[in-house]
Amino acid sequence: MHTDPAPEHAWLRHLIGRWRYTADCLMGPDQPRQTFTGTETARMLGDFWLIAEGEGEMPDGDTGRSLLTIGFDPARGGYTGTWVGSMMTRLWVYEGRMDESGRELTLAAEGPDFSGTGMALYHDIHRIESEDRRLVVSKVRMPDGSWQEFMTAVYTRIAA
């Protein structure tokens, strides 16, 4: 079962540390965008898995908590992971690919659409902008096949 880490595993180390984020979110049709803030602490579990714990403001004033895992599966040739949040019952399961630049990881997952009547495909795009700044852009595929961005979060490193 021993496996040596691949370069894709090493990429996950870009996300290690304590981060502060500001997220700009689309709250629904005919509703203004809202801004939320929070923190995330990310660490490696061995050489293969990133674990990131987040905590931040919610629209209702409560505090939301989340847990993100990301790894790379050489047998599948892609990234994989999960996301859970204290505000919902769904376990989001990701499949992901790195772009050619090596700076942008797109994680895809299926989940309930915003209307609550079906399922939709979502993309969370993690983009490294510098050693201390990264973006996460979340998009949903609309019924016509187009992609609608509904959240952008800017992460700034607080500590390594």
PDB file of C-alpha atoms in Angstrom:
ATOM      1  CA  MET A   1       0.000   0.000   0.000  1.00  0.00           C
ATOM      2  CA  HIS A   2       3.023   2.345   0.233  1.00  0.00           C
ATOM      3  CA  THR A   3       2.897   5.111  -2.350  1.00  0.00           C
ATOM      4  CA  ASP A   4       5.318   7.954  -2.857  1.00  0.00           C
ATOM      5  CA  PRO A   5       3.841  11.462  -3.066  1.00  0.00           C
ATOM      6  CA  ALA A   6       3.340  12.796  -6.580  1.00  0.00           C
ATOM      7  CA  PRO A   7       3.844  16.416  -7.682  1.00  0.00           C
ATOM      8  CA  GLU A   8       0.056  16.804  -7.485  1.00  0.00           C
ATOM      9  CA  HIS A   9       0.210  16.055  -3.769  1.00  0.00           C
ATOM     10  CA  ALA A  10       2.931  18.665  -3.315  1.00  0.00           C
ATOM     11  CA  TRP A  11       0.649  21.274  -4.958  1.00  0.00           C
ATOM     12  CA  LEU A  12      -1.762  20.937  -2.048  1.00  0.00           C
ATOM     13  CA  ARG A  13       0.895  22.451   0.226  1.00  0.00           C
ATOM     14  CA  HIS A  14       0.166  25.853  -1.383  1.00  0.00           C
ATOM     15  CA  LEU A  15      -3.065  25.834   0.651  1.00  0.00           C
ATOM     16  CA  ILE A  16      -1.501  25.111   4.054  1.00  0.00           C
ATOM     17  CA  GLY A  17      -1.788  27.824   6.668  1.00  0.00           C
ATOM     18  CA  ARG A  18      -4.232  30.139   8.357  1.00  0.00           C
ATOM     19  CA  TRP A  19      -6.266  32.299   5.999  1.00  0.00           C
ATOM     20  CA  ARG A  20      -8.756  35.148   6.276  1.00  0.00           C
ATOM     21  CA  TYR A  21     -11.387  35.364   3.552  1.00  0.00           C
ATOM     22  CA  THR A  22     -13.974  37.791   2.266  1.00  0.00           C
ATOM     23  CA  ALA A  23     -16.720  36.226   0.158  1.00  0.00           C
ATOM     24  CA  ASP A  24     -19.070  38.025  -2.198  1.00  0.00           C
ATOM     25  CA  CYS A  25     -22.231  35.923  -2.680  1.00  0.00           C
ATOM     26  CA  LEU A  26     -25.294  35.995  -4.900  1.00  0.00           C
ATOM     27  CA  MET A  27     -28.155  35.295  -2.502  1.00  0.00           C
ATOM     28  CA  GLY A  28     -30.869  34.583  -5.064  1.00  0.00           C
ATOM     29  CA  PRO A  29     -32.863  36.097  -7.898  1.00  0.00           C
ATOM     30  CA  ASP A  30     -33.696  39.765  -7.390  1.00  0.00           C
ATOM     31  CA  GLN A  31     -31.632  39.875  -4.177  1.00  0.00           C
ATOM     32  CA  PRO A  32     -28.530  42.001  -3.661  1.00  0.00           C
ATOM     33  CA  ARG A  33     -25.134  40.340  -3.333  1.00  0.00           C
ATOM     34  CA  GLN A  34     -23.859  40.047   0.225  1.00  0.00           C
ATOM     35  CA  THR A  35     -20.357  39.998   1.662  1.00  0.00           C
ATOM     36  CA  PHE A  36     -19.239  37.633   4.404  1.00  0.00           C
ATOM     37  CA  THR A  37     -15.941  37.107   6.186  1.00  0.00           C
ATOM     38  CA  GLY A  38     -14.294  34.219   7.938  1.00  0.00           C
ATOM     39  CA  THR A  39     -11.152  32.196   8.485  1.00  0.00           C
ATOM     40  CA  GLU A  40      -9.765  28.890   7.312  1.00  0.00           C
ATOM     41  CA  THR A  41      -6.989  26.750   8.749  1.00  0.00           C
ATOM     42  CA  ALA A  42      -5.481  24.146   6.399  1.00  0.00           C
ATOM     43  CA  ARG A  43      -2.997  21.383   7.144  1.00  0.00           C
ATOM     44  CA  MET A  44      -1.772  18.194   5.554  1.00  0.00           C
ATOM     45  CA  LEU A  45      -2.799  14.735   6.729  1.00  0.00           C
ATOM     46  CA  GLY A  46       0.400  12.893   5.902  1.00  0.00           C
ATOM     47  CA  ASP A  47       1.710  13.573   2.416  1.00  0.00           C
ATOM     48  CA  PHE A  48      -1.509  12.935   0.517  1.00  0.00           C
ATOM     49  CA  TRP A  49      -4.470  14.862   1.942  1.00  0.00           C
ATOM     50  CA  LEU A  50      -5.233  18.492   2.670  1.00  0.00           C
ATOM     51  CA  ILE A  51      -7.732  19.165   5.452  1.00  0.00           C
ATOM     52  CA  ALA A  52      -9.121  22.704   5.735  1.00  0.00           C
ATOM     53  CA  GLU A  53     -11.452  23.822   8.512  1.00  0.00           C
ATOM     54  CA  GLY A  54     -13.411  27.013   7.925  1.00  0.00           C
ATOM     55  CA  GLU A  55     -15.506  29.279  10.111  1.00  0.00           C
ATOM     56  CA  GLY A  56     -17.430  32.338   9.009  1.00  0.00           C
ATOM     57  CA  GLU A  57     -20.493  34.518   8.989  1.00  0.00           C
ATOM     58  CA  MET A  58     -23.794  33.233   7.614  1.00  0.00           C
ATOM     59  CA  PRO A  59     -26.618  35.321   6.075  1.00  0.00           C
ATOM     60  CA  ASP A  60     -28.800  34.816   9.167  1.00  0.00           C
ATOM     61  CA  GLY A  61     -26.043  36.085  11.486  1.00  0.00           C
ATOM     62  CA  ASP A  62     -25.030  32.650  12.755  1.00  0.00           C
ATOM     63  CA  THR A  63     -21.557  31.179  12.392  1.00  0.00           C
ATOM     64  CA  GLY A  64     -21.075  28.456   9.790  1.00  0.00           C
ATOM     65  CA  ARG A  65     -18.346  25.853   9.983  1.00  0.00           C
ATOM     66  CA  SER A  66     -16.993  23.695   7.176  1.00  0.00           C
ATOM     67  CA  LEU A  67     -14.515  20.917   6.508  1.00  0.00           C
ATOM     68  CA  LEU A  68     -12.816  20.499   3.129  1.00  0.00           C
ATOM     69  CA  THR A  69     -10.618  17.566   2.099  1.00  0.00           C
ATOM     70  CA  ILE A  70      -8.602  17.444  -1.121  1.00  0.00           C
ATOM     71  CA  GLY A  71      -6.260  14.720  -2.318  1.00  0.00           C
ATOM     72  CA  PHE A  72      -4.900  13.366  -5.573  1.00  0.00           C
ATOM     73  CA  ASP A  73      -5.687   9.834  -6.737  1.00  0.00           C
ATOM     74  CA  PRO A  74      -2.989   8.634  -9.159  1.00  0.00           C
ATOM     75  CA  ALA A  75      -5.096   5.628 -10.194  1.00  0.00           C
ATOM     76  CA  ARG A  76      -7.883   7.950 -11.371  1.00  0.00           C
ATOM     77  CA  GLY A  77      -5.508  10.599 -12.654  1.00  0.00           C
ATOM     78  CA  GLY A  78      -7.288  13.412 -10.863  1.00  0.00           C
ATOM     79  CA  TYR A  79      -7.983  15.231  -7.653  1.00  0.00           C
ATOM     80  CA  THR A  80     -10.739  14.129  -5.316  1.00  0.00           C
ATOM     81  CA  GLY A  81     -12.242  15.499  -2.150  1.00  0.00           C
ATOM     82  CA  THR A  82     -15.221  16.304   0.009  1.00  0.00           C
ATOM     83  CA  TRP A  83     -16.890  19.293   1.623  1.00  0.00           C
ATOM     84  CA  VAL A  84     -19.358  19.419   4.520  1.00  0.00           C
ATOM     85  CA  GLY A  85     -20.851  22.416   6.255  1.00  0.00           C
ATOM     86  CA  SER A  86     -22.717  22.919   9.511  1.00  0.00           C
ATOM     87  CA  MET A  87     -25.507  24.674   7.596  1.00  0.00           C
ATOM     88  CA  MET A  88     -26.592  21.691   5.469  1.00  0.00           C
ATOM     89  CA  THR A  89     -26.976  17.930   5.482  1.00  0.00           C
ATOM     90  CA  ARG A  90     -25.330  17.215   2.123  1.00  0.00           C
ATOM     91  CA  LEU A  91     -21.882  15.663   1.746  1.00  0.00           C
ATOM     92  CA  TRP A  92     -20.365  17.209  -1.389  1.00  0.00           C
ATOM     93  CA  VAL A  93     -18.024  14.825  -3.243  1.00  0.00           C
ATOM     94  CA  TYR A  94     -15.497  16.388  -5.618  1.00  0.00           C
ATOM     95  CA  GLU A  95     -13.662  15.231  -8.714  1.00  0.00           C
ATOM     96  CA  GLY A  96     -11.058  17.691  -9.916  1.00  0.00           C
ATOM     97  CA  ARG A  97      -8.555  18.666 -12.564  1.00  0.00           C
ATOM     98  CA  MET A  98      -5.615  21.074 -12.602  1.00  0.00           C
ATOM     99  CA  ASP A  99      -5.303  23.531 -15.482  1.00  0.00           C
ATOM    100  CA  GLU A 100      -2.171  23.680 -17.653  1.00  0.00           C
ATOM    101  CA  SER A 101      -0.718  26.608 -15.689  1.00  0.00           C
ATOM    102  CA  GLY A 102      -0.647  24.568 -12.479  1.00  0.00           C
ATOM    103  CA  ARG A 103      -2.286  27.467 -10.627  1.00  0.00           C
ATOM    104  CA  GLU A 104      -5.987  26.617 -10.946  1.00  0.00           C
ATOM    105  CA  LEU A 105      -7.721  23.519  -9.584  1.00  0.00           C
ATOM    106  CA  THR A 106     -11.365  23.011 -10.592  1.00  0.00           C
ATOM    107  CA  LEU A 107     -13.357  20.733  -8.291  1.00  0.00           C
ATOM    108  CA  ALA A 108     -16.700  19.516  -9.671  1.00  0.00           C
ATOM    109  CA  ALA A 109     -19.608  18.210  -7.589  1.00  0.00           C
ATOM    110  CA  GLU A 110     -23.288  17.490  -8.058  1.00  0.00           C
ATOM    111  CA  GLY A 111     -25.743  18.983  -5.602  1.00  0.00           C
ATOM    112  CA  PRO A 112     -29.246  20.389  -5.186  1.00  0.00           C
ATOM    113  CA  ASP A 113     -30.031  23.226  -7.561  1.00  0.00           C
ATOM    114  CA  PHE A 114     -31.018  26.592  -6.165  1.00  0.00           C
ATOM    115  CA  SER A 115     -34.703  26.074  -6.980  1.00  0.00           C
ATOM    116  CA  GLY A 116     -34.789  23.034  -4.699  1.00  0.00           C
ATOM    117  CA  THR A 117     -36.442  20.888  -7.368  1.00  0.00           C
ATOM    118  CA  GLY A 118     -33.521  19.010  -8.896  1.00  0.00           C
ATOM    119  CA  MET A 119     -29.790  18.579  -9.105  1.00  0.00           C
ATOM    120  CA  ALA A 120     -27.108  20.715 -10.713  1.00  0.00           C
ATOM    121  CA  LEU A 121     -23.393  20.560 -11.449  1.00  0.00           C
ATOM    122  CA  TYR A 122     -21.161  22.911  -9.453  1.00  0.00           C
ATOM    123  CA  HIS A 123     -17.554  24.000  -9.902  1.00  0.00           C
ATOM    124  CA  ASP A 124     -15.341  25.361  -7.136  1.00  0.00           C
ATOM    125  CA  ILE A 125     -12.286  26.870  -8.805  1.00  0.00           C
ATOM    126  CA  HIS A 126      -9.261  27.296  -6.527  1.00  0.00           C
ATOM    127  CA  ARG A 127      -6.774  29.752  -8.055  1.00  0.00           C
ATOM    128  CA  ILE A 128      -3.350  30.507  -6.552  1.00  0.00           C
ATOM    129  CA  GLU A 129      -2.566  34.183  -7.224  1.00  0.00           C
ATOM    130  CA  SER A 130       0.536  34.457  -5.032  1.00  0.00           C
ATOM    131  CA  GLU A 131       2.084  32.792  -2.015  1.00  0.00           C
ATOM    132  CA  ASP A 132      -0.257  34.719   0.278  1.00  0.00           C
ATOM    133  CA  ARG A 133      -3.372  35.204  -1.847  1.00  0.00           C
ATOM    134  CA  ARG A 134      -5.794  32.818  -3.502  1.00  0.00           C
ATOM    135  CA  LEU A 135      -9.317  32.898  -4.900  1.00  0.00           C
ATOM    136  CA  VAL A 136     -12.180  30.434  -4.812  1.00  0.00           C
ATOM    137  CA  VAL A 137     -14.866  31.036  -7.427  1.00  0.00           C
ATOM    138  CA  SER A 138     -18.049  28.935  -7.227  1.00  0.00           C
ATOM    139  CA  LYS A 139     -20.251  28.415 -10.273  1.00  0.00           C
ATOM    140  CA  VAL A 140     -23.394  26.460 -11.056  1.00  0.00           C
ATOM    141  CA  ARG A 141     -24.395  25.083 -14.458  1.00  0.00           C
ATOM    142  CA  MET A 142     -27.709  26.551 -15.484  1.00  0.00           C
ATOM    143  CA  PRO A 143     -30.451  24.575 -17.323  1.00  0.00           C
ATOM    144  CA  ASP A 144     -29.362  26.164 -20.635  1.00  0.00           C
ATOM    145  CA  GLY A 145     -25.792  24.822 -20.128  1.00  0.00           C
ATOM    146  CA  SER A 146     -24.225  28.185 -19.238  1.00  0.00           C
ATOM    147  CA  TRP A 147     -22.269  28.704 -16.000  1.00  0.00           C
ATOM    148  CA  GLN A 148     -23.337  31.275 -13.419  1.00  0.00           C
ATOM    149  CA  GLU A 149     -20.850  32.489 -10.819  1.00  0.00           C
ATOM    150  CA  PHE A 150     -22.562  32.801  -7.435  1.00  0.00           C
ATOM    151  CA  MET A 151     -19.649  33.278  -5.039  1.00  0.00           C
ATOM    152  CA  THR A 152     -16.116  34.641  -5.115  1.00  0.00           C
ATOM    153  CA  ALA A 153     -13.936  34.404  -2.030  1.00  0.00           C
ATOM    154  CA  VAL A 154     -10.575  36.134  -1.679  1.00  0.00           C
ATOM    155  CA  TYR A 155      -8.237  34.391   0.783  1.00  0.00           C
ATOM    156  CA  THR A 156      -5.298  36.216   2.366  1.00  0.00           C
ATOM    157  CA  ARG A 157      -2.730  34.276   4.361  1.00  0.00           C
ATOM    158  CA  ILE A 158      -2.563  35.219   8.060  1.00  0.00           C
ATOM    159  CA  ALA A 159       0.121  32.678   9.013  1.00  0.00           C
ATOM    160  CA  ALA A 160       2.004  29.829   7.364  1.00  0.00           C
TER     161      ALA A 160
END
